PDB file of C-alpha atoms in Angstrom:
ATOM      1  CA  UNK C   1       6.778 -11.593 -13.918  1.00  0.00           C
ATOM      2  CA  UNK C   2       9.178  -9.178 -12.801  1.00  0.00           C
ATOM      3  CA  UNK C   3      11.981 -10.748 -15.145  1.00  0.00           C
ATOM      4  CA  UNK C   4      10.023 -10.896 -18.438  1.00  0.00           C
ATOM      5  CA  UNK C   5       8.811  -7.195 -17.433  1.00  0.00           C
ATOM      6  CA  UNK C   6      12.649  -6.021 -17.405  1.00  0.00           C
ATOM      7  CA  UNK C   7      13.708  -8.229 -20.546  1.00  0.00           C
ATOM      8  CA  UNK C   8      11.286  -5.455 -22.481  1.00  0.00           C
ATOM      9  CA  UNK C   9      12.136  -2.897 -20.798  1.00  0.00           C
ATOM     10  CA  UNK C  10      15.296  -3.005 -21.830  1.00  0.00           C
ATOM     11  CA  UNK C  11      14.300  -4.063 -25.634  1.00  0.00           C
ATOM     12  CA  UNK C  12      11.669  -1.019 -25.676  1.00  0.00           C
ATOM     13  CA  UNK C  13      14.230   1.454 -23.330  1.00  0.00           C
ATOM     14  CA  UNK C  14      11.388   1.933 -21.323  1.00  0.00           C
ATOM     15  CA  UNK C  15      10.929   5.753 -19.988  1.00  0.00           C
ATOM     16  CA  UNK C  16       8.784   4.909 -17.484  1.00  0.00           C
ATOM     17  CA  UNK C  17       6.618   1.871 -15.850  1.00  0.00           C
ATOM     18  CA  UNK C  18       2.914   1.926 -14.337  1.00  0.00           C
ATOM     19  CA  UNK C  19       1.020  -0.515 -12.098  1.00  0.00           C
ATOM     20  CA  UNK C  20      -2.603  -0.127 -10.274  1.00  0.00           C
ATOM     21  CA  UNK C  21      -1.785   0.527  -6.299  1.00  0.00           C
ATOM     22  CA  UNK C  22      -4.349  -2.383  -5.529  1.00  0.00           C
ATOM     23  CA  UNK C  23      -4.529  -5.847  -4.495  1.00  0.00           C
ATOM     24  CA  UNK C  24      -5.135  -8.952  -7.406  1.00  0.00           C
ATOM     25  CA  UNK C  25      -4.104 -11.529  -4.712  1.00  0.00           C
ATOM     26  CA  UNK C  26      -5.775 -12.774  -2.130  1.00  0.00           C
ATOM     27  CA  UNK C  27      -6.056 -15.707   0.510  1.00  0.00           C
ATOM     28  CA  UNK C  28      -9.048 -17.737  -0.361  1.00  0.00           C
ATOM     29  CA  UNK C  29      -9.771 -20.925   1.710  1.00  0.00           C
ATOM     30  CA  UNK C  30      -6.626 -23.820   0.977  1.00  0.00           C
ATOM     31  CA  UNK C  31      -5.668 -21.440  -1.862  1.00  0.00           C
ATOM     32  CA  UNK C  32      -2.780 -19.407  -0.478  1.00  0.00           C
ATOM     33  CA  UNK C  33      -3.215 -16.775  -3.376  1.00  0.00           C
ATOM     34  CA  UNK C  34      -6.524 -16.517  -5.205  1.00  0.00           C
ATOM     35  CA  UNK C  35      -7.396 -13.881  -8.126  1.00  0.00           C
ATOM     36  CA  UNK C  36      -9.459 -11.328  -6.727  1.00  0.00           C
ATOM     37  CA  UNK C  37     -10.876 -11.175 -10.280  1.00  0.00           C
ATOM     38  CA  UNK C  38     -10.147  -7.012  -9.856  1.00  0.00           C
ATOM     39  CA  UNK C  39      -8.302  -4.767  -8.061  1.00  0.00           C
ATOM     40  CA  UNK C  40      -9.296  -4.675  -4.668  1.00  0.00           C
ATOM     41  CA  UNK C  41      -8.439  -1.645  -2.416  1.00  0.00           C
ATOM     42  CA  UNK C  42      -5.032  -1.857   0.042  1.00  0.00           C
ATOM     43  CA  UNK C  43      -4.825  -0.083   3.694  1.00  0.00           C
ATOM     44  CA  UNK C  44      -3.539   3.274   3.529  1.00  0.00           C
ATOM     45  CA  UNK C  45      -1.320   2.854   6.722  1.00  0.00           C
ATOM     46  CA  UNK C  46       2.486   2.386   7.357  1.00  0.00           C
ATOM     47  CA  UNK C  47       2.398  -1.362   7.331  1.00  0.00           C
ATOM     48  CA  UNK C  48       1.389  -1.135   3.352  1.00  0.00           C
ATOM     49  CA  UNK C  49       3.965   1.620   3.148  1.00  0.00           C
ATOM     50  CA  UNK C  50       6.904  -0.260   3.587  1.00  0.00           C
ATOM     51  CA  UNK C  51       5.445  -2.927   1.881  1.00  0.00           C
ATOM     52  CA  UNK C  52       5.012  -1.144  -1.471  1.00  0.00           C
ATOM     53  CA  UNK C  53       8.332   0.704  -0.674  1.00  0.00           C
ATOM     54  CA  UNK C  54       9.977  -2.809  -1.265  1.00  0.00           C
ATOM     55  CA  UNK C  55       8.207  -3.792  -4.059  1.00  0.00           C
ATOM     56  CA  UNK C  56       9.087  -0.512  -5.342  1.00  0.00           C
ATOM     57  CA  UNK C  57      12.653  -0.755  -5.005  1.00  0.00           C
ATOM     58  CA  UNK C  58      12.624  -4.448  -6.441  1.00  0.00           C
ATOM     59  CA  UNK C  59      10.819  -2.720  -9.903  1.00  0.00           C
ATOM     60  CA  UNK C  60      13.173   0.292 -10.177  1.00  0.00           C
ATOM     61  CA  UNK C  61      16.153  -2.125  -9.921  1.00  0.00           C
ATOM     62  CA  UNK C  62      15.318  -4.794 -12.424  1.00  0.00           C
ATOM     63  CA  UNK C  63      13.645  -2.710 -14.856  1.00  0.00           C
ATOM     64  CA  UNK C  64      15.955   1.024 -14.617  1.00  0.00           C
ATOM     65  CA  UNK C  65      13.424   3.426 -15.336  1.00  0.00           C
ATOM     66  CA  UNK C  66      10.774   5.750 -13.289  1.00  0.00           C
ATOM     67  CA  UNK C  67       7.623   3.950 -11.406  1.00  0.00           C
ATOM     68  CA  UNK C  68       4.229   5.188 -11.314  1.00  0.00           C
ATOM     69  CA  UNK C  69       0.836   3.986  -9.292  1.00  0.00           C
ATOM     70  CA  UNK C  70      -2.272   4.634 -10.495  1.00  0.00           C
ATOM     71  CA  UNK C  71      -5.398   5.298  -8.261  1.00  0.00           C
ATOM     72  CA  UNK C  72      -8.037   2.243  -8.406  1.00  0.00           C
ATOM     73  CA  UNK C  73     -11.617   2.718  -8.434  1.00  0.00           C
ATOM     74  CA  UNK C  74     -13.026   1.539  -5.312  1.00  0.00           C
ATOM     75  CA  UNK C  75     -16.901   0.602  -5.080  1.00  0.00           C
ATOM     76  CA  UNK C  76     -17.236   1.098  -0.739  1.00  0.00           C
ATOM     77  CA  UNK C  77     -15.895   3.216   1.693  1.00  0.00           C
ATOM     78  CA  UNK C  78     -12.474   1.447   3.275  1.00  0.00           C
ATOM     79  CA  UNK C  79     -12.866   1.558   7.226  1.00  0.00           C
ATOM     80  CA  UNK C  80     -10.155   2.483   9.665  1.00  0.00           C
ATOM     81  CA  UNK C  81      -7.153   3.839   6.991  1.00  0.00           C
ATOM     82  CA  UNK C  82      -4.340   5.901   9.060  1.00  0.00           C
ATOM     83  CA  UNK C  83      -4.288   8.086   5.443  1.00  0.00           C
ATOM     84  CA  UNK C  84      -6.369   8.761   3.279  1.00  0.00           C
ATOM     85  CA  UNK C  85      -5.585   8.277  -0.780  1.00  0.00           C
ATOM     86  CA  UNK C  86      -4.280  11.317  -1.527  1.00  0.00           C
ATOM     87  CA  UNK C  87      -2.096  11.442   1.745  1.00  0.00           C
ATOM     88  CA  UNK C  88      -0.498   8.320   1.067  1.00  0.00           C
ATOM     89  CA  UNK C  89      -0.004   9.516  -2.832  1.00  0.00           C
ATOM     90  CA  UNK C  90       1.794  12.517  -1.872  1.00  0.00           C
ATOM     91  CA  UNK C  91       4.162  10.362   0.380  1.00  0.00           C
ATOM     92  CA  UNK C  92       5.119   7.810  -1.965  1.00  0.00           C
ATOM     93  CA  UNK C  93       6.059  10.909  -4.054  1.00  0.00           C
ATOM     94  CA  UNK C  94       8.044  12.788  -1.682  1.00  0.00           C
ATOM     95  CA  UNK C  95       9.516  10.007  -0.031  1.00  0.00           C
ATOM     96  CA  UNK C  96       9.951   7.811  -2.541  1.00  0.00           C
ATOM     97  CA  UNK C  97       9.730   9.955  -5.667  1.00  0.00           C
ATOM     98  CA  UNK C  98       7.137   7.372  -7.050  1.00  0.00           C
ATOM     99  CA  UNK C  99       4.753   9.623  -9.115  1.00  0.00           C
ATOM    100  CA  UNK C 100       0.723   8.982  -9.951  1.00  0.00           C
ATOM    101  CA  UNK C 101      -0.888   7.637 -12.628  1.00  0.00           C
ATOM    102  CA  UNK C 102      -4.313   9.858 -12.209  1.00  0.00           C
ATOM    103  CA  UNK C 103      -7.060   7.652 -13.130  1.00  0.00           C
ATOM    104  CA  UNK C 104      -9.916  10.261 -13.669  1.00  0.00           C
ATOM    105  CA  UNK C 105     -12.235   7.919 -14.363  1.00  0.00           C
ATOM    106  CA  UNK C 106     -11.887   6.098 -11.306  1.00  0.00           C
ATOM    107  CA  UNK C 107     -12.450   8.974  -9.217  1.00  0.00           C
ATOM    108  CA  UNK C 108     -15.743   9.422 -11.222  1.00  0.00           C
ATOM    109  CA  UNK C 109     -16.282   5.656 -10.039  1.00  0.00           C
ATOM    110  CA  UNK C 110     -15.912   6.748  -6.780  1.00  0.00           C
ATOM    111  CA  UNK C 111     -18.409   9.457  -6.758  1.00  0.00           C
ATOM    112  CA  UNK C 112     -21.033   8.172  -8.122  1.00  0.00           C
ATOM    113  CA  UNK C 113     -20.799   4.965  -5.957  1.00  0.00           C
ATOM    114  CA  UNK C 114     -20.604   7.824  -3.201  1.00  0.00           C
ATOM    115  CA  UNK C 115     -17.368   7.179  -1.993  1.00  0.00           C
ATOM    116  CA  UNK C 116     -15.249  10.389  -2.429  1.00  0.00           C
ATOM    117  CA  UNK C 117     -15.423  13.835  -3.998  1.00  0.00           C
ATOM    118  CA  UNK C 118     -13.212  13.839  -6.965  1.00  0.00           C
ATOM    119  CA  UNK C 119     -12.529  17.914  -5.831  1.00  0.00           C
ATOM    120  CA  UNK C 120     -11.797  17.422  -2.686  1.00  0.00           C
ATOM    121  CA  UNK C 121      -9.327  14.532  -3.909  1.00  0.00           C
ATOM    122  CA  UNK C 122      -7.929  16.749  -6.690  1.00  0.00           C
ATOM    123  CA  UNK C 123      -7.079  19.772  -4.112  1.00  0.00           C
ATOM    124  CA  UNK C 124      -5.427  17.587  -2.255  1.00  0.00           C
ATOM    125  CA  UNK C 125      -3.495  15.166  -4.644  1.00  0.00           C
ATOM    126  CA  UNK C 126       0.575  17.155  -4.681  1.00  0.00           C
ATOM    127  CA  UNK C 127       0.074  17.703  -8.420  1.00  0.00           C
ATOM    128  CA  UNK C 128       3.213  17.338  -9.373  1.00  0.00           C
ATOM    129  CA  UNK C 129       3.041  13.846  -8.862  1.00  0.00           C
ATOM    130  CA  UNK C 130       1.150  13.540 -11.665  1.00  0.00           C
ATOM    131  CA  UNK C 131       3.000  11.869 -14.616  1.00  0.00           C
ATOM    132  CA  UNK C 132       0.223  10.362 -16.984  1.00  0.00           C
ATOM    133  CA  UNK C 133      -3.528  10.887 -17.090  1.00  0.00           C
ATOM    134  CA  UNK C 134      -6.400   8.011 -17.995  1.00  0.00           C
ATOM    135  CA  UNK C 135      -9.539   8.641 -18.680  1.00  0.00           C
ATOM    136  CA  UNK C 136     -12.597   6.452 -19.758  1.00  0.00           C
ATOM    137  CA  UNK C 137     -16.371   5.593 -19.430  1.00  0.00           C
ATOM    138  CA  UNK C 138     -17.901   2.747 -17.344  1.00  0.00           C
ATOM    139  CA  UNK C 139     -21.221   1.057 -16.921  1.00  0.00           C
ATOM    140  CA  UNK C 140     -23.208   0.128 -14.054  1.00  0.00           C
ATOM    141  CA  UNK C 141     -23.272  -3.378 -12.539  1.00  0.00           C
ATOM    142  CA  UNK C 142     -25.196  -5.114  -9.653  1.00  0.00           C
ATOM    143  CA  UNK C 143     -26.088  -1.418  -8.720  1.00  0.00           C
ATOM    144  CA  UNK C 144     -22.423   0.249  -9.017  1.00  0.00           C
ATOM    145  CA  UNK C 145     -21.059   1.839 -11.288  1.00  0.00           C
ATOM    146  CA  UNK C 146     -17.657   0.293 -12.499  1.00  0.00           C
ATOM    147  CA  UNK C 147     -14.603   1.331 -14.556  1.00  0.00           C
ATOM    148  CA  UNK C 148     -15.515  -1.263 -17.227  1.00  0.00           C
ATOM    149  CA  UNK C 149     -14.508   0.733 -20.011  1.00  0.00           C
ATOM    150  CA  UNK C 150     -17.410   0.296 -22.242  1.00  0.00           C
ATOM    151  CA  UNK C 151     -18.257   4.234 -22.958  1.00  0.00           C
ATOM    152  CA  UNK C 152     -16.885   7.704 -23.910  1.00  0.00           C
ATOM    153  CA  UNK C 153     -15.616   9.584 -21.564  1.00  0.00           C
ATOM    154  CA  UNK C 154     -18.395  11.476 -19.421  1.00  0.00           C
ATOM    155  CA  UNK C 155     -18.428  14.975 -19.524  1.00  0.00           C
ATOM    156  CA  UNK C 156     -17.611  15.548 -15.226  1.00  0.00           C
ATOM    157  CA  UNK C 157     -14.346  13.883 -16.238  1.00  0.00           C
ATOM    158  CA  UNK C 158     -13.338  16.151 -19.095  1.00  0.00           C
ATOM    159  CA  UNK C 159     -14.176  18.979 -16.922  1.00  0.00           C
ATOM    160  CA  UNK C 160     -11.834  17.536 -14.500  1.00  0.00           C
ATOM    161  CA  UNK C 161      -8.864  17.195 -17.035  1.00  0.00           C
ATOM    162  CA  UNK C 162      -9.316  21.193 -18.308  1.00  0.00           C
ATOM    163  CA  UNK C 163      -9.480  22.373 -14.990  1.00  0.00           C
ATOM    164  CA  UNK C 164      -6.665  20.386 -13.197  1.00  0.00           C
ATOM    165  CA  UNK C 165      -4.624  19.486 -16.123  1.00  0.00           C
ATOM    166  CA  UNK C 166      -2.603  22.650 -16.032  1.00  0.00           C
ATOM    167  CA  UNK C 167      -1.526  22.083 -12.657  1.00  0.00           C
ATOM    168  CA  UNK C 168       0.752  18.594 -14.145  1.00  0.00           C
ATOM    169  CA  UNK C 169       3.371  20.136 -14.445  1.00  0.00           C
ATOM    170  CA  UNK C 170       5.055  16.844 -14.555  1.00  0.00           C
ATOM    171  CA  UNK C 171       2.486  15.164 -17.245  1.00  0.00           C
ATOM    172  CA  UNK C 172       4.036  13.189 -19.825  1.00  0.00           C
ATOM    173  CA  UNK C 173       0.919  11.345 -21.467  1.00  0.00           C
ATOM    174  CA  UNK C 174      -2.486  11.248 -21.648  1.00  0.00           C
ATOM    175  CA  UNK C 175      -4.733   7.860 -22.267  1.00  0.00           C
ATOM    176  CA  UNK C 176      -8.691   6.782 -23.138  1.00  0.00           C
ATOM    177  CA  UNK C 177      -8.972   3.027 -22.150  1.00  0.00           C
ATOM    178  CA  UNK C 178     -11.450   0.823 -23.590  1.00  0.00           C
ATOM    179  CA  UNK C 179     -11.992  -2.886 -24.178  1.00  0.00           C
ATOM    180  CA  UNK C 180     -12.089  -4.437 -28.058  1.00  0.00           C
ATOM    181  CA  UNK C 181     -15.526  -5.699 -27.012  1.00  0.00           C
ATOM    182  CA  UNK C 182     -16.800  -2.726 -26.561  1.00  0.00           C
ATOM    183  CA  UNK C 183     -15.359  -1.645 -30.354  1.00  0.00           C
ATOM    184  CA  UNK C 184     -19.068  -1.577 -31.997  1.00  0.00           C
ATOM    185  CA  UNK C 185     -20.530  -0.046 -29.248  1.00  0.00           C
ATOM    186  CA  UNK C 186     -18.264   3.225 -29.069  1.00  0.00           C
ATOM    187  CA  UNK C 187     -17.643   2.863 -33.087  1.00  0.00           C
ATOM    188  CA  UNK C 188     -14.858   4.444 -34.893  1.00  0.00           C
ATOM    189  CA  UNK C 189     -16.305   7.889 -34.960  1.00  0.00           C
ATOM    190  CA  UNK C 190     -16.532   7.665 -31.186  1.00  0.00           C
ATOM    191  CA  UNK C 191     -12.707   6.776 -30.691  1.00  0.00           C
ATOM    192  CA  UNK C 192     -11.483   9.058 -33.168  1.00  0.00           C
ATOM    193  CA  UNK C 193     -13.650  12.064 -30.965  1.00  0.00           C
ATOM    194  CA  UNK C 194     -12.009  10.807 -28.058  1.00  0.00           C
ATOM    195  CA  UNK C 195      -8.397  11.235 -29.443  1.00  0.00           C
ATOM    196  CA  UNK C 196      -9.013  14.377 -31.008  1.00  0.00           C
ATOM    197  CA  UNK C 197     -10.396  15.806 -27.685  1.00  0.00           C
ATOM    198  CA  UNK C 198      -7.249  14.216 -26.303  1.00  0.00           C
ATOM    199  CA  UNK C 199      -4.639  16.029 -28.686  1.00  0.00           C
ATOM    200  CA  UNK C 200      -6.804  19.413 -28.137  1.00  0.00           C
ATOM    201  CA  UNK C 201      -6.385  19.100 -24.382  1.00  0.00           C
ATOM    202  CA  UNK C 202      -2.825  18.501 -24.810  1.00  0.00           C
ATOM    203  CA  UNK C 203      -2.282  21.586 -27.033  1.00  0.00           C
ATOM    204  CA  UNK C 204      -3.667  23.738 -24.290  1.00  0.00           C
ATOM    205  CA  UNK C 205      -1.355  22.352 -21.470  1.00  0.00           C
ATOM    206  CA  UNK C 206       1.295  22.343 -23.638  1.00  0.00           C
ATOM    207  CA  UNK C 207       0.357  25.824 -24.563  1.00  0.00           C
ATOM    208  CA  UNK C 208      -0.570  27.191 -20.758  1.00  0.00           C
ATOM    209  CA  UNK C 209      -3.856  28.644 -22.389  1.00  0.00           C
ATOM    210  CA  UNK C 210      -6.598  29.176 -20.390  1.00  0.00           C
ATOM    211  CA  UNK C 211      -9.226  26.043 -19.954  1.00  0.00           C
ATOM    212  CA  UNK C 212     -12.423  26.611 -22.335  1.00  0.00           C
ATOM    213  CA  UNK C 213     -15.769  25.152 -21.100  1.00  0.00           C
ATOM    214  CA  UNK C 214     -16.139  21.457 -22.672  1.00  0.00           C
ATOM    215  CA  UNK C 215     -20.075  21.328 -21.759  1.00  0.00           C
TER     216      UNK C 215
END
């Protein structure tokens, strides 16, 4: 797809280019490369280093413009990584100067499937690797909790965005994902909230004013 991606991203002048640091492919059986059906969680080790340092290097050259990797949500703990997330983050930035798409609502998947603390991560993520911001509400499944984008925004994750977010010193935009199916359940009131919380958090980083409490 790499072609098609670079054909608009020279129609649109692209300014910069995400993808989810996660695996959609996987070997299933006689099928060499199945659909995982979502993203599944890659080894934080050397090995996957160089491997998305290549695929990295393929992107920037076909499509000309910055590359950013979001954070998945992961559902269980991944044994035996050489790095954690945030490690291997801050390496891909400083090495690579490939910045973070900061998926706040994944790390809120992550907590409350007990997984990580979204402080501890946020300490430790180099924050100037942050280039874009998501944020969104999720539902639980099969007893997780999943990034389904069905819901507002939870509260934890706005308090996460007020307290951090004037730390991105590199933040160029700000996003709340949802699904069309979930249109009637959210309702237009309930986007048009979102938003407006949205362009009032970006008037106070833009503005370096102190973070208010958003209860």
């Amino acid at each position: 797809m790499v072609a098609e991606v670079a054909s608009l991203a020279r129609e649109l002048n692209f300014q910069w280019f995400s993808e989810h640091l996660s695996m959609f492919l996987v070997a299933h059986g006689s099928v060499p490369n199945s659909q995982a059906g979502l993203g599944l969680p890659v080894a934080y080790d050397e090995e996957t280093f160089l491997i998305v340092k290549s695929k990295l290097d393929v992107l920037k050259r076909a499509l000309g413009c910055d590359i950013i990797l979001e954070n998945g949500a992961v559902f269980t703990p991944v044994p035996d990584t050489e790095m954690s997330e945030t490690q291997f983050l801050n390496c891909l930035y400083s090495e690579l100067d490939c910045g973070t798409l900061l998926d706040l609502h994944n790390l809120y998947v992550g907590h409350q499937n007990g997984i990580l603390s979204p402080l501890d991560y946020l300490e430790e993520l180099n924050p100037d690797c942050v280039q874009e911001i998501h944020i969104a509400g999720g539902d639980e499944l099969a007893g997780f909790y999943t990034d389904s984008h069905s819901r507002l925004t939870p509260r934890e994750v706005w308090d996460w965005t007020y307290r951090f977010g004037p730390r991105f010193r590199n933040l160029r935009a700000i996003v709340f994902e949802f699904y069309e199916s979930y249109f009637e359940r959210l309702g237009l009131k309930g986007i048009i909230g979102e938003l407006e919380r949205m362009h009032e958090l970006a008037d106070v980083l833009a503005s370096g004013a102190p973070r208010r409490n958003v209860g």
